[in-house]
Coordinates of C-alpha atoms and ligand atoms in Angstrom, one line a residue:
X1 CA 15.8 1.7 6.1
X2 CA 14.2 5.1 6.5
X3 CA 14.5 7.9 3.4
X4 CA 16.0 11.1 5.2
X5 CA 16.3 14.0 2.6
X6 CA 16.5 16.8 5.1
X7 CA 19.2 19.5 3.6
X8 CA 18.2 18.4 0.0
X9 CA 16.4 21.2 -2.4
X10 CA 14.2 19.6 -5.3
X11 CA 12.8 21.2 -8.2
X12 CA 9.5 19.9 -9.4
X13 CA 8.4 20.5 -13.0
X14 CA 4.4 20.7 -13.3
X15 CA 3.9 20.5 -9.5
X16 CA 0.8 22.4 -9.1
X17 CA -1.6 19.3 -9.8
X18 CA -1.4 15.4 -10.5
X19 CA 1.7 13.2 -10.5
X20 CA 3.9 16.1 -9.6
X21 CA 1.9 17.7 -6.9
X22 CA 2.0 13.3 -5.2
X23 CA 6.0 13.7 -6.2
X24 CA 6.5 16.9 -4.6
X25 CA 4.0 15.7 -1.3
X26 CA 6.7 12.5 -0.9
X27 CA 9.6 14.7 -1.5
X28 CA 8.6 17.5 1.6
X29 CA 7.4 14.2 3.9
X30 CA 10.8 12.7 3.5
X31 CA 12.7 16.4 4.5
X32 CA 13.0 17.8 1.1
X33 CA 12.4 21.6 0.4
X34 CA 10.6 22.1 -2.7
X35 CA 10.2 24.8 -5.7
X36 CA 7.2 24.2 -7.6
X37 CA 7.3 24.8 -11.1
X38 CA 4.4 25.2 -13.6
X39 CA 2.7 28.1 -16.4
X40 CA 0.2 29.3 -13.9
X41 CA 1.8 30.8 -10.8
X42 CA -1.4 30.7 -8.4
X43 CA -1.9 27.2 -8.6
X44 CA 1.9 26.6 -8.4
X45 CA 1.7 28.5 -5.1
X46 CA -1.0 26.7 -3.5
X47 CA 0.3 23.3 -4.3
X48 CA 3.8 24.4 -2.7
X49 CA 1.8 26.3 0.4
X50 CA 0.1 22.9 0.4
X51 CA 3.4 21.0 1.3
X52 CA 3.0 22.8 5.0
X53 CA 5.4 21.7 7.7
X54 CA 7.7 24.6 7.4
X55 CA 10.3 22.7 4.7
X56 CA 10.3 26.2 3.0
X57 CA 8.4 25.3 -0.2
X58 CA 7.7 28.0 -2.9
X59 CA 6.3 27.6 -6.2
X60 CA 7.3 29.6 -9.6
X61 CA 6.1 30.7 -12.5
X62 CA 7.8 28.6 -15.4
X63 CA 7.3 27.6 -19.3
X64 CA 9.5 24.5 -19.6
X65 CA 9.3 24.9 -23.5
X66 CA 10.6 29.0 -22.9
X67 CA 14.4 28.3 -22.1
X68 CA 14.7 32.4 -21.2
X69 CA 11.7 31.0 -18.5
X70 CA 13.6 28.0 -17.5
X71 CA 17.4 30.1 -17.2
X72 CA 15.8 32.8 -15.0
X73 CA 13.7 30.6 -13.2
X74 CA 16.6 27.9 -11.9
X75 CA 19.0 31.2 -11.1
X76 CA 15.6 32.1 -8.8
X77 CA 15.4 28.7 -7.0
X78 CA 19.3 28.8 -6.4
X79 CA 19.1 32.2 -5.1
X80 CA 16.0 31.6 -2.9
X81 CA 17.5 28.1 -1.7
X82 CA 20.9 28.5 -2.4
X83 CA 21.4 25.1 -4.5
X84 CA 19.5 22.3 -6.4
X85 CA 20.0 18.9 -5.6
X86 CA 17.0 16.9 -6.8
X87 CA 15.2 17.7 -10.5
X88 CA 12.5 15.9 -10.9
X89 CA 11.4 16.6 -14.6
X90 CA 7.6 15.8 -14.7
X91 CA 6.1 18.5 -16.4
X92 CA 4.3 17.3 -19.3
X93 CA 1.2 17.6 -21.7
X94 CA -0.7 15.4 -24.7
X95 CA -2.2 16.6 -27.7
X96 CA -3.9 13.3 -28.8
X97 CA -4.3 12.3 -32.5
X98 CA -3.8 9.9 -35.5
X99 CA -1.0 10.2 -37.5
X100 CA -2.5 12.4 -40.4
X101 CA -4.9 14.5 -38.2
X102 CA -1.5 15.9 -36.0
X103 CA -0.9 19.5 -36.6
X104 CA 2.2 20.4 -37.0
X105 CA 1.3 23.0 -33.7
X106 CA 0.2 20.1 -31.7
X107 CA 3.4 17.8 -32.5
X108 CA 5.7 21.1 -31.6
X109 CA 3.8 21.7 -28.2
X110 CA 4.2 18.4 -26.7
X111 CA 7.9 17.8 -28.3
X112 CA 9.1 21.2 -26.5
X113 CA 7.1 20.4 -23.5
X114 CA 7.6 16.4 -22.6
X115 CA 11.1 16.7 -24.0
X116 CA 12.8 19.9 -24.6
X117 CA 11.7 21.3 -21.1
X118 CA 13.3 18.5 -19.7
X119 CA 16.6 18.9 -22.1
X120 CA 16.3 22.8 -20.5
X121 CA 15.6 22.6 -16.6
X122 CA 18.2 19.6 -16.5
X123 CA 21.0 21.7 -18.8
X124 CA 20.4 24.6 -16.3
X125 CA 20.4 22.9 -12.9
X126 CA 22.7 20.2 -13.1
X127 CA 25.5 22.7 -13.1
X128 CA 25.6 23.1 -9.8
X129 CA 24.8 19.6 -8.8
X130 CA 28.2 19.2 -11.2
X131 CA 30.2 21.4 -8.8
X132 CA 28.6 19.9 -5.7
X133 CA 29.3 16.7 -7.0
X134 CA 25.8 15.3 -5.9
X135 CA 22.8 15.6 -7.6
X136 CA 19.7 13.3 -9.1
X137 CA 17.8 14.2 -11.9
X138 CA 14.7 11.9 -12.4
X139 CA 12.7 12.1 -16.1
X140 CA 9.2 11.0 -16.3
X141 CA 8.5 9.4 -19.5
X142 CA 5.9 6.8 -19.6
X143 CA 5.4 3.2 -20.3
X144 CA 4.1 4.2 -24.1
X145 CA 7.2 5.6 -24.9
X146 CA 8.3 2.3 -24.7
X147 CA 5.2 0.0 -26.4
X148 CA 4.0 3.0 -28.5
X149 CA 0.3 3.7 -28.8
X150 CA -2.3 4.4 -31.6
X151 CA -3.5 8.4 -31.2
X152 CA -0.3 9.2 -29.5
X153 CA 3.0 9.4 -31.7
X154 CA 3.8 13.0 -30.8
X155 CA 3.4 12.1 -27.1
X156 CA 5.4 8.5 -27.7
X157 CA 7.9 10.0 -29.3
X158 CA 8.5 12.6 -26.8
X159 CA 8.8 10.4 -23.8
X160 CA 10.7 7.5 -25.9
X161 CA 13.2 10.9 -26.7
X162 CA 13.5 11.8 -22.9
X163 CA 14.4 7.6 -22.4
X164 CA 17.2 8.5 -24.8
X165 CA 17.9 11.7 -23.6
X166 CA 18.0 10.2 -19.8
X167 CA 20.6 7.4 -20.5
X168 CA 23.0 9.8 -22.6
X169 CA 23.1 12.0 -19.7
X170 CA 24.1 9.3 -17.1
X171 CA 27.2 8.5 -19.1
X172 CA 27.9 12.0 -18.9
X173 CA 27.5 13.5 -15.5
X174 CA 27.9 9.7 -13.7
X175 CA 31.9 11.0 -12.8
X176 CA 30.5 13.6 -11.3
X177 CA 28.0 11.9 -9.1
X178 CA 25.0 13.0 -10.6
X179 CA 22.7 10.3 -11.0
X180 CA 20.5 10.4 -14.0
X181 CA 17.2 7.8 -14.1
X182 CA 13.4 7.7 -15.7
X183 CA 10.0 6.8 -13.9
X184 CA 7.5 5.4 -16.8
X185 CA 4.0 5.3 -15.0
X186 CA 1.2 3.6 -17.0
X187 CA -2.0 4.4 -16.5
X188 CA -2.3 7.4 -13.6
X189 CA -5.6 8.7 -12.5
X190 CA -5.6 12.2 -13.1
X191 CA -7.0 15.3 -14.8
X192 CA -4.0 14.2 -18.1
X193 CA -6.3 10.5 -18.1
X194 CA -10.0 11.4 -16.6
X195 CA -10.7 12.3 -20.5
X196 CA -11.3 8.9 -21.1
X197 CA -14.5 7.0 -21.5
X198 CA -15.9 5.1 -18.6
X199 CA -15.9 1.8 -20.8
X200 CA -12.2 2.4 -22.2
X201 CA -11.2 2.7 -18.1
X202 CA -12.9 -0.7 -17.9
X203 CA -11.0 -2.2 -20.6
X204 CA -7.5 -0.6 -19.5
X205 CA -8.6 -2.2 -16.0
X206 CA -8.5 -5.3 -17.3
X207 CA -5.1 -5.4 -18.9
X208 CA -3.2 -4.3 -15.5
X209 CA -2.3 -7.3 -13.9
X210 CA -2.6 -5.4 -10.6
X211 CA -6.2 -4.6 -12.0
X212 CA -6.4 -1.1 -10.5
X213 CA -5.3 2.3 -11.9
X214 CA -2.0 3.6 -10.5
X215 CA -2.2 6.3 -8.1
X216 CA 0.4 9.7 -8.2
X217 CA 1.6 8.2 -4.7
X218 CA 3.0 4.8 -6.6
X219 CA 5.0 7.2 -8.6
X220 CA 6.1 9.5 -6.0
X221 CA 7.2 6.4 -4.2
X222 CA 9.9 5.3 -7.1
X223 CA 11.3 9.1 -7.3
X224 CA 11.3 9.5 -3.7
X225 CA 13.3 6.2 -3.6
X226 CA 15.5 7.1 -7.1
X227 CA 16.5 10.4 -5.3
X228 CA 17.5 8.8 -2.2
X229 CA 21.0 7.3 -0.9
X230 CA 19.3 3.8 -1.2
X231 CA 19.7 4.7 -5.4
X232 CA 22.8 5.7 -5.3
X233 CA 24.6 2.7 -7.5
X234 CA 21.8 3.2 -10.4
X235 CA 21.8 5.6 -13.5
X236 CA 20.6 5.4 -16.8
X237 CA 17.8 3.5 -15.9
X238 CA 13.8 3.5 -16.7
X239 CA 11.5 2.0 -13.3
X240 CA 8.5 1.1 -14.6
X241 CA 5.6 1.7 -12.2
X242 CA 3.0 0.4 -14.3
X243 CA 1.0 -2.7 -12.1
X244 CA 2.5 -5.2 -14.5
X245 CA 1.0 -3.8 -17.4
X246 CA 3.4 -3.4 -20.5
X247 CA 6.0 -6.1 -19.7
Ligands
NDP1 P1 -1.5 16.8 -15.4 O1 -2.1 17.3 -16.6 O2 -2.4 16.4 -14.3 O3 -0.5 17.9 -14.8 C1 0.5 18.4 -15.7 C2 1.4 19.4 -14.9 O4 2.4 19.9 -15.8 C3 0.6 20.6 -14.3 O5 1.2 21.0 -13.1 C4 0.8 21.7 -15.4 O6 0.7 23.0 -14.8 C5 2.3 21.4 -15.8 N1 2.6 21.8 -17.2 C6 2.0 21.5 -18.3 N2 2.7 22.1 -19.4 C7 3.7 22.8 -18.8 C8 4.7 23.7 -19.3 N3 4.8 24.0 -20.6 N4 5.6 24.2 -18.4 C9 5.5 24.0 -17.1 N5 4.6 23.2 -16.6 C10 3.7 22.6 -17.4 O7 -0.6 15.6 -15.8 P2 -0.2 14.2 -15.0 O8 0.0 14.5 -13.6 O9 -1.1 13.2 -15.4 O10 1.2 13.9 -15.7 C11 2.5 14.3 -15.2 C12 3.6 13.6 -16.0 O11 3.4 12.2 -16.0 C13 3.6 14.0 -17.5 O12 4.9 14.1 -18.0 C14 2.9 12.9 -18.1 O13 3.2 12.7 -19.5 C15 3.4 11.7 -17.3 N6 2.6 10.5 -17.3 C16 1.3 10.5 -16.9 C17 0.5 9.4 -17.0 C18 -0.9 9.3 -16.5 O14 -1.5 8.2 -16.7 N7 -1.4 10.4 -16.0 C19 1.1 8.1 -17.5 C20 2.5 8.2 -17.9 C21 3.2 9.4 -17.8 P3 0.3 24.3 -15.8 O15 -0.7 23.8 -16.7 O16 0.0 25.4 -14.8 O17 1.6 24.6 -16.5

């Protein structure tokens, strides 16, 4: 069983740093060419300059939340690659809080990042997946969208949306062979979770099971193997890559 994607083009949302730079690494090591997608265009570059081995990788300046961004940016990648077949929908940002200290700024950021940039990119690409009949569009929500979480219910409602959002559009592109799945990690090391206090670390430690932090390769892994042929009798579903934590 070996993952070949050579031929295939992925589009990574938010693949300049963290879980998407580790999704869009696994992607170019199994064959994939990669656009890189993020706000700021230098760091977008380097991550996709980063990918090395000649797979062709190039990374783009794009909002997620500005669908005249997301339009012209998907035309670009299908120009410069000449199709789409993977979009892995990662892109995604928290703006912390209780309840009655959310602004209503901070509620609309992460609503039209986590889920309508994902509603966008996907709307745009999976056209031509559509006419290919082949394609694989992967959601990254998160295991909170499924528990909830104190501080969070902007972010929880966002990713619980794009759990929604991922199963209606499985029953609708599935005749078409476009295969539409989530990845919920728990708790990731990087910059997104490094906020935290060392003591708080400790105590999420101790309520994963596999009592370590997960690592951006442990969710590359599950998109890597969700965009692959091994994947291709599953849609609508949500892996959670978690180490046993929320179960
Ligand atoms: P990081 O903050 O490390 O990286 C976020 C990435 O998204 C960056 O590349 C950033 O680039 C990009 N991004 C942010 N806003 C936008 C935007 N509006 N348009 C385009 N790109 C954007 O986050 P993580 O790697 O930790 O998280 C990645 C995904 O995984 C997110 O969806 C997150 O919710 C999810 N997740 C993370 C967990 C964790 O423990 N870390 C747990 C569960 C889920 P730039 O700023 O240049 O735009």
């Amino acid at each position: 069983m070996k993952i070949d994607l050579s031929g295939k083009v992925a589009v990574v949302t938010g693949g300049s740093r963290g879980i998407g730079h580790s999704i869009a690494q696994a992607l170019a090591r199994v064959g994939s060419r990669v656009a890189v997608l993020a706000r700021d265009v230098t760091k977008a570059r380097e991550a996709a300059a980063s990918l090395g081995d000649g797979q062709g990788a190039q990374g783009y300046e794009c909002d997620v939340s500005d669908a005249r961004q997301v339009e012209t940016t998907v035309a670009a990648v299908e120009k410069d690659f000449g199709r789409i077949d993977v979009v892995v929908n990662n892109a995604g940002t928290t703006r912390d809080n209780l309840l009655f200290r959310i602004a209503e700024e901070d509620w609309d950021t992460v609503l039209n990042t986590n889920l309508k940039g994902a509603f966008l990119v996907t709307k745009h690409a999976a056209r031509g997946m559509i006419k290919r009949r082949w394609g694989r569009i992967i959601n990254i929500t998160s295991v909170v969208g499924i528990s909830g979480n104190k501080g969070q219910a902007n972010y929880t409602a966002s990713k619980a949306g794009l759990i929604g959002f991922t199963k209606s559009v499985s029953k609708e592109l599935a005749s078409r062979n476009v295969l539409v799945n989530a990845v919920a990690p728990g708790f990731i090391d990087t910059e997104l979770t490094r906020k935290i206090t060392p003591a708080a670390r400790e105590t999420l430690i101790r309520a994963i099971p596999l009592a370590r932090l997960g690592e951006g390769a442990d969710v590359a892994a599950a998109v890597v193997f969700l965009a692959s042929e091994f994947a291709s009798y599953i849609t609508g579903q949500v892996l959670v890559v978690d180490g046993g934590m929320v179960l």
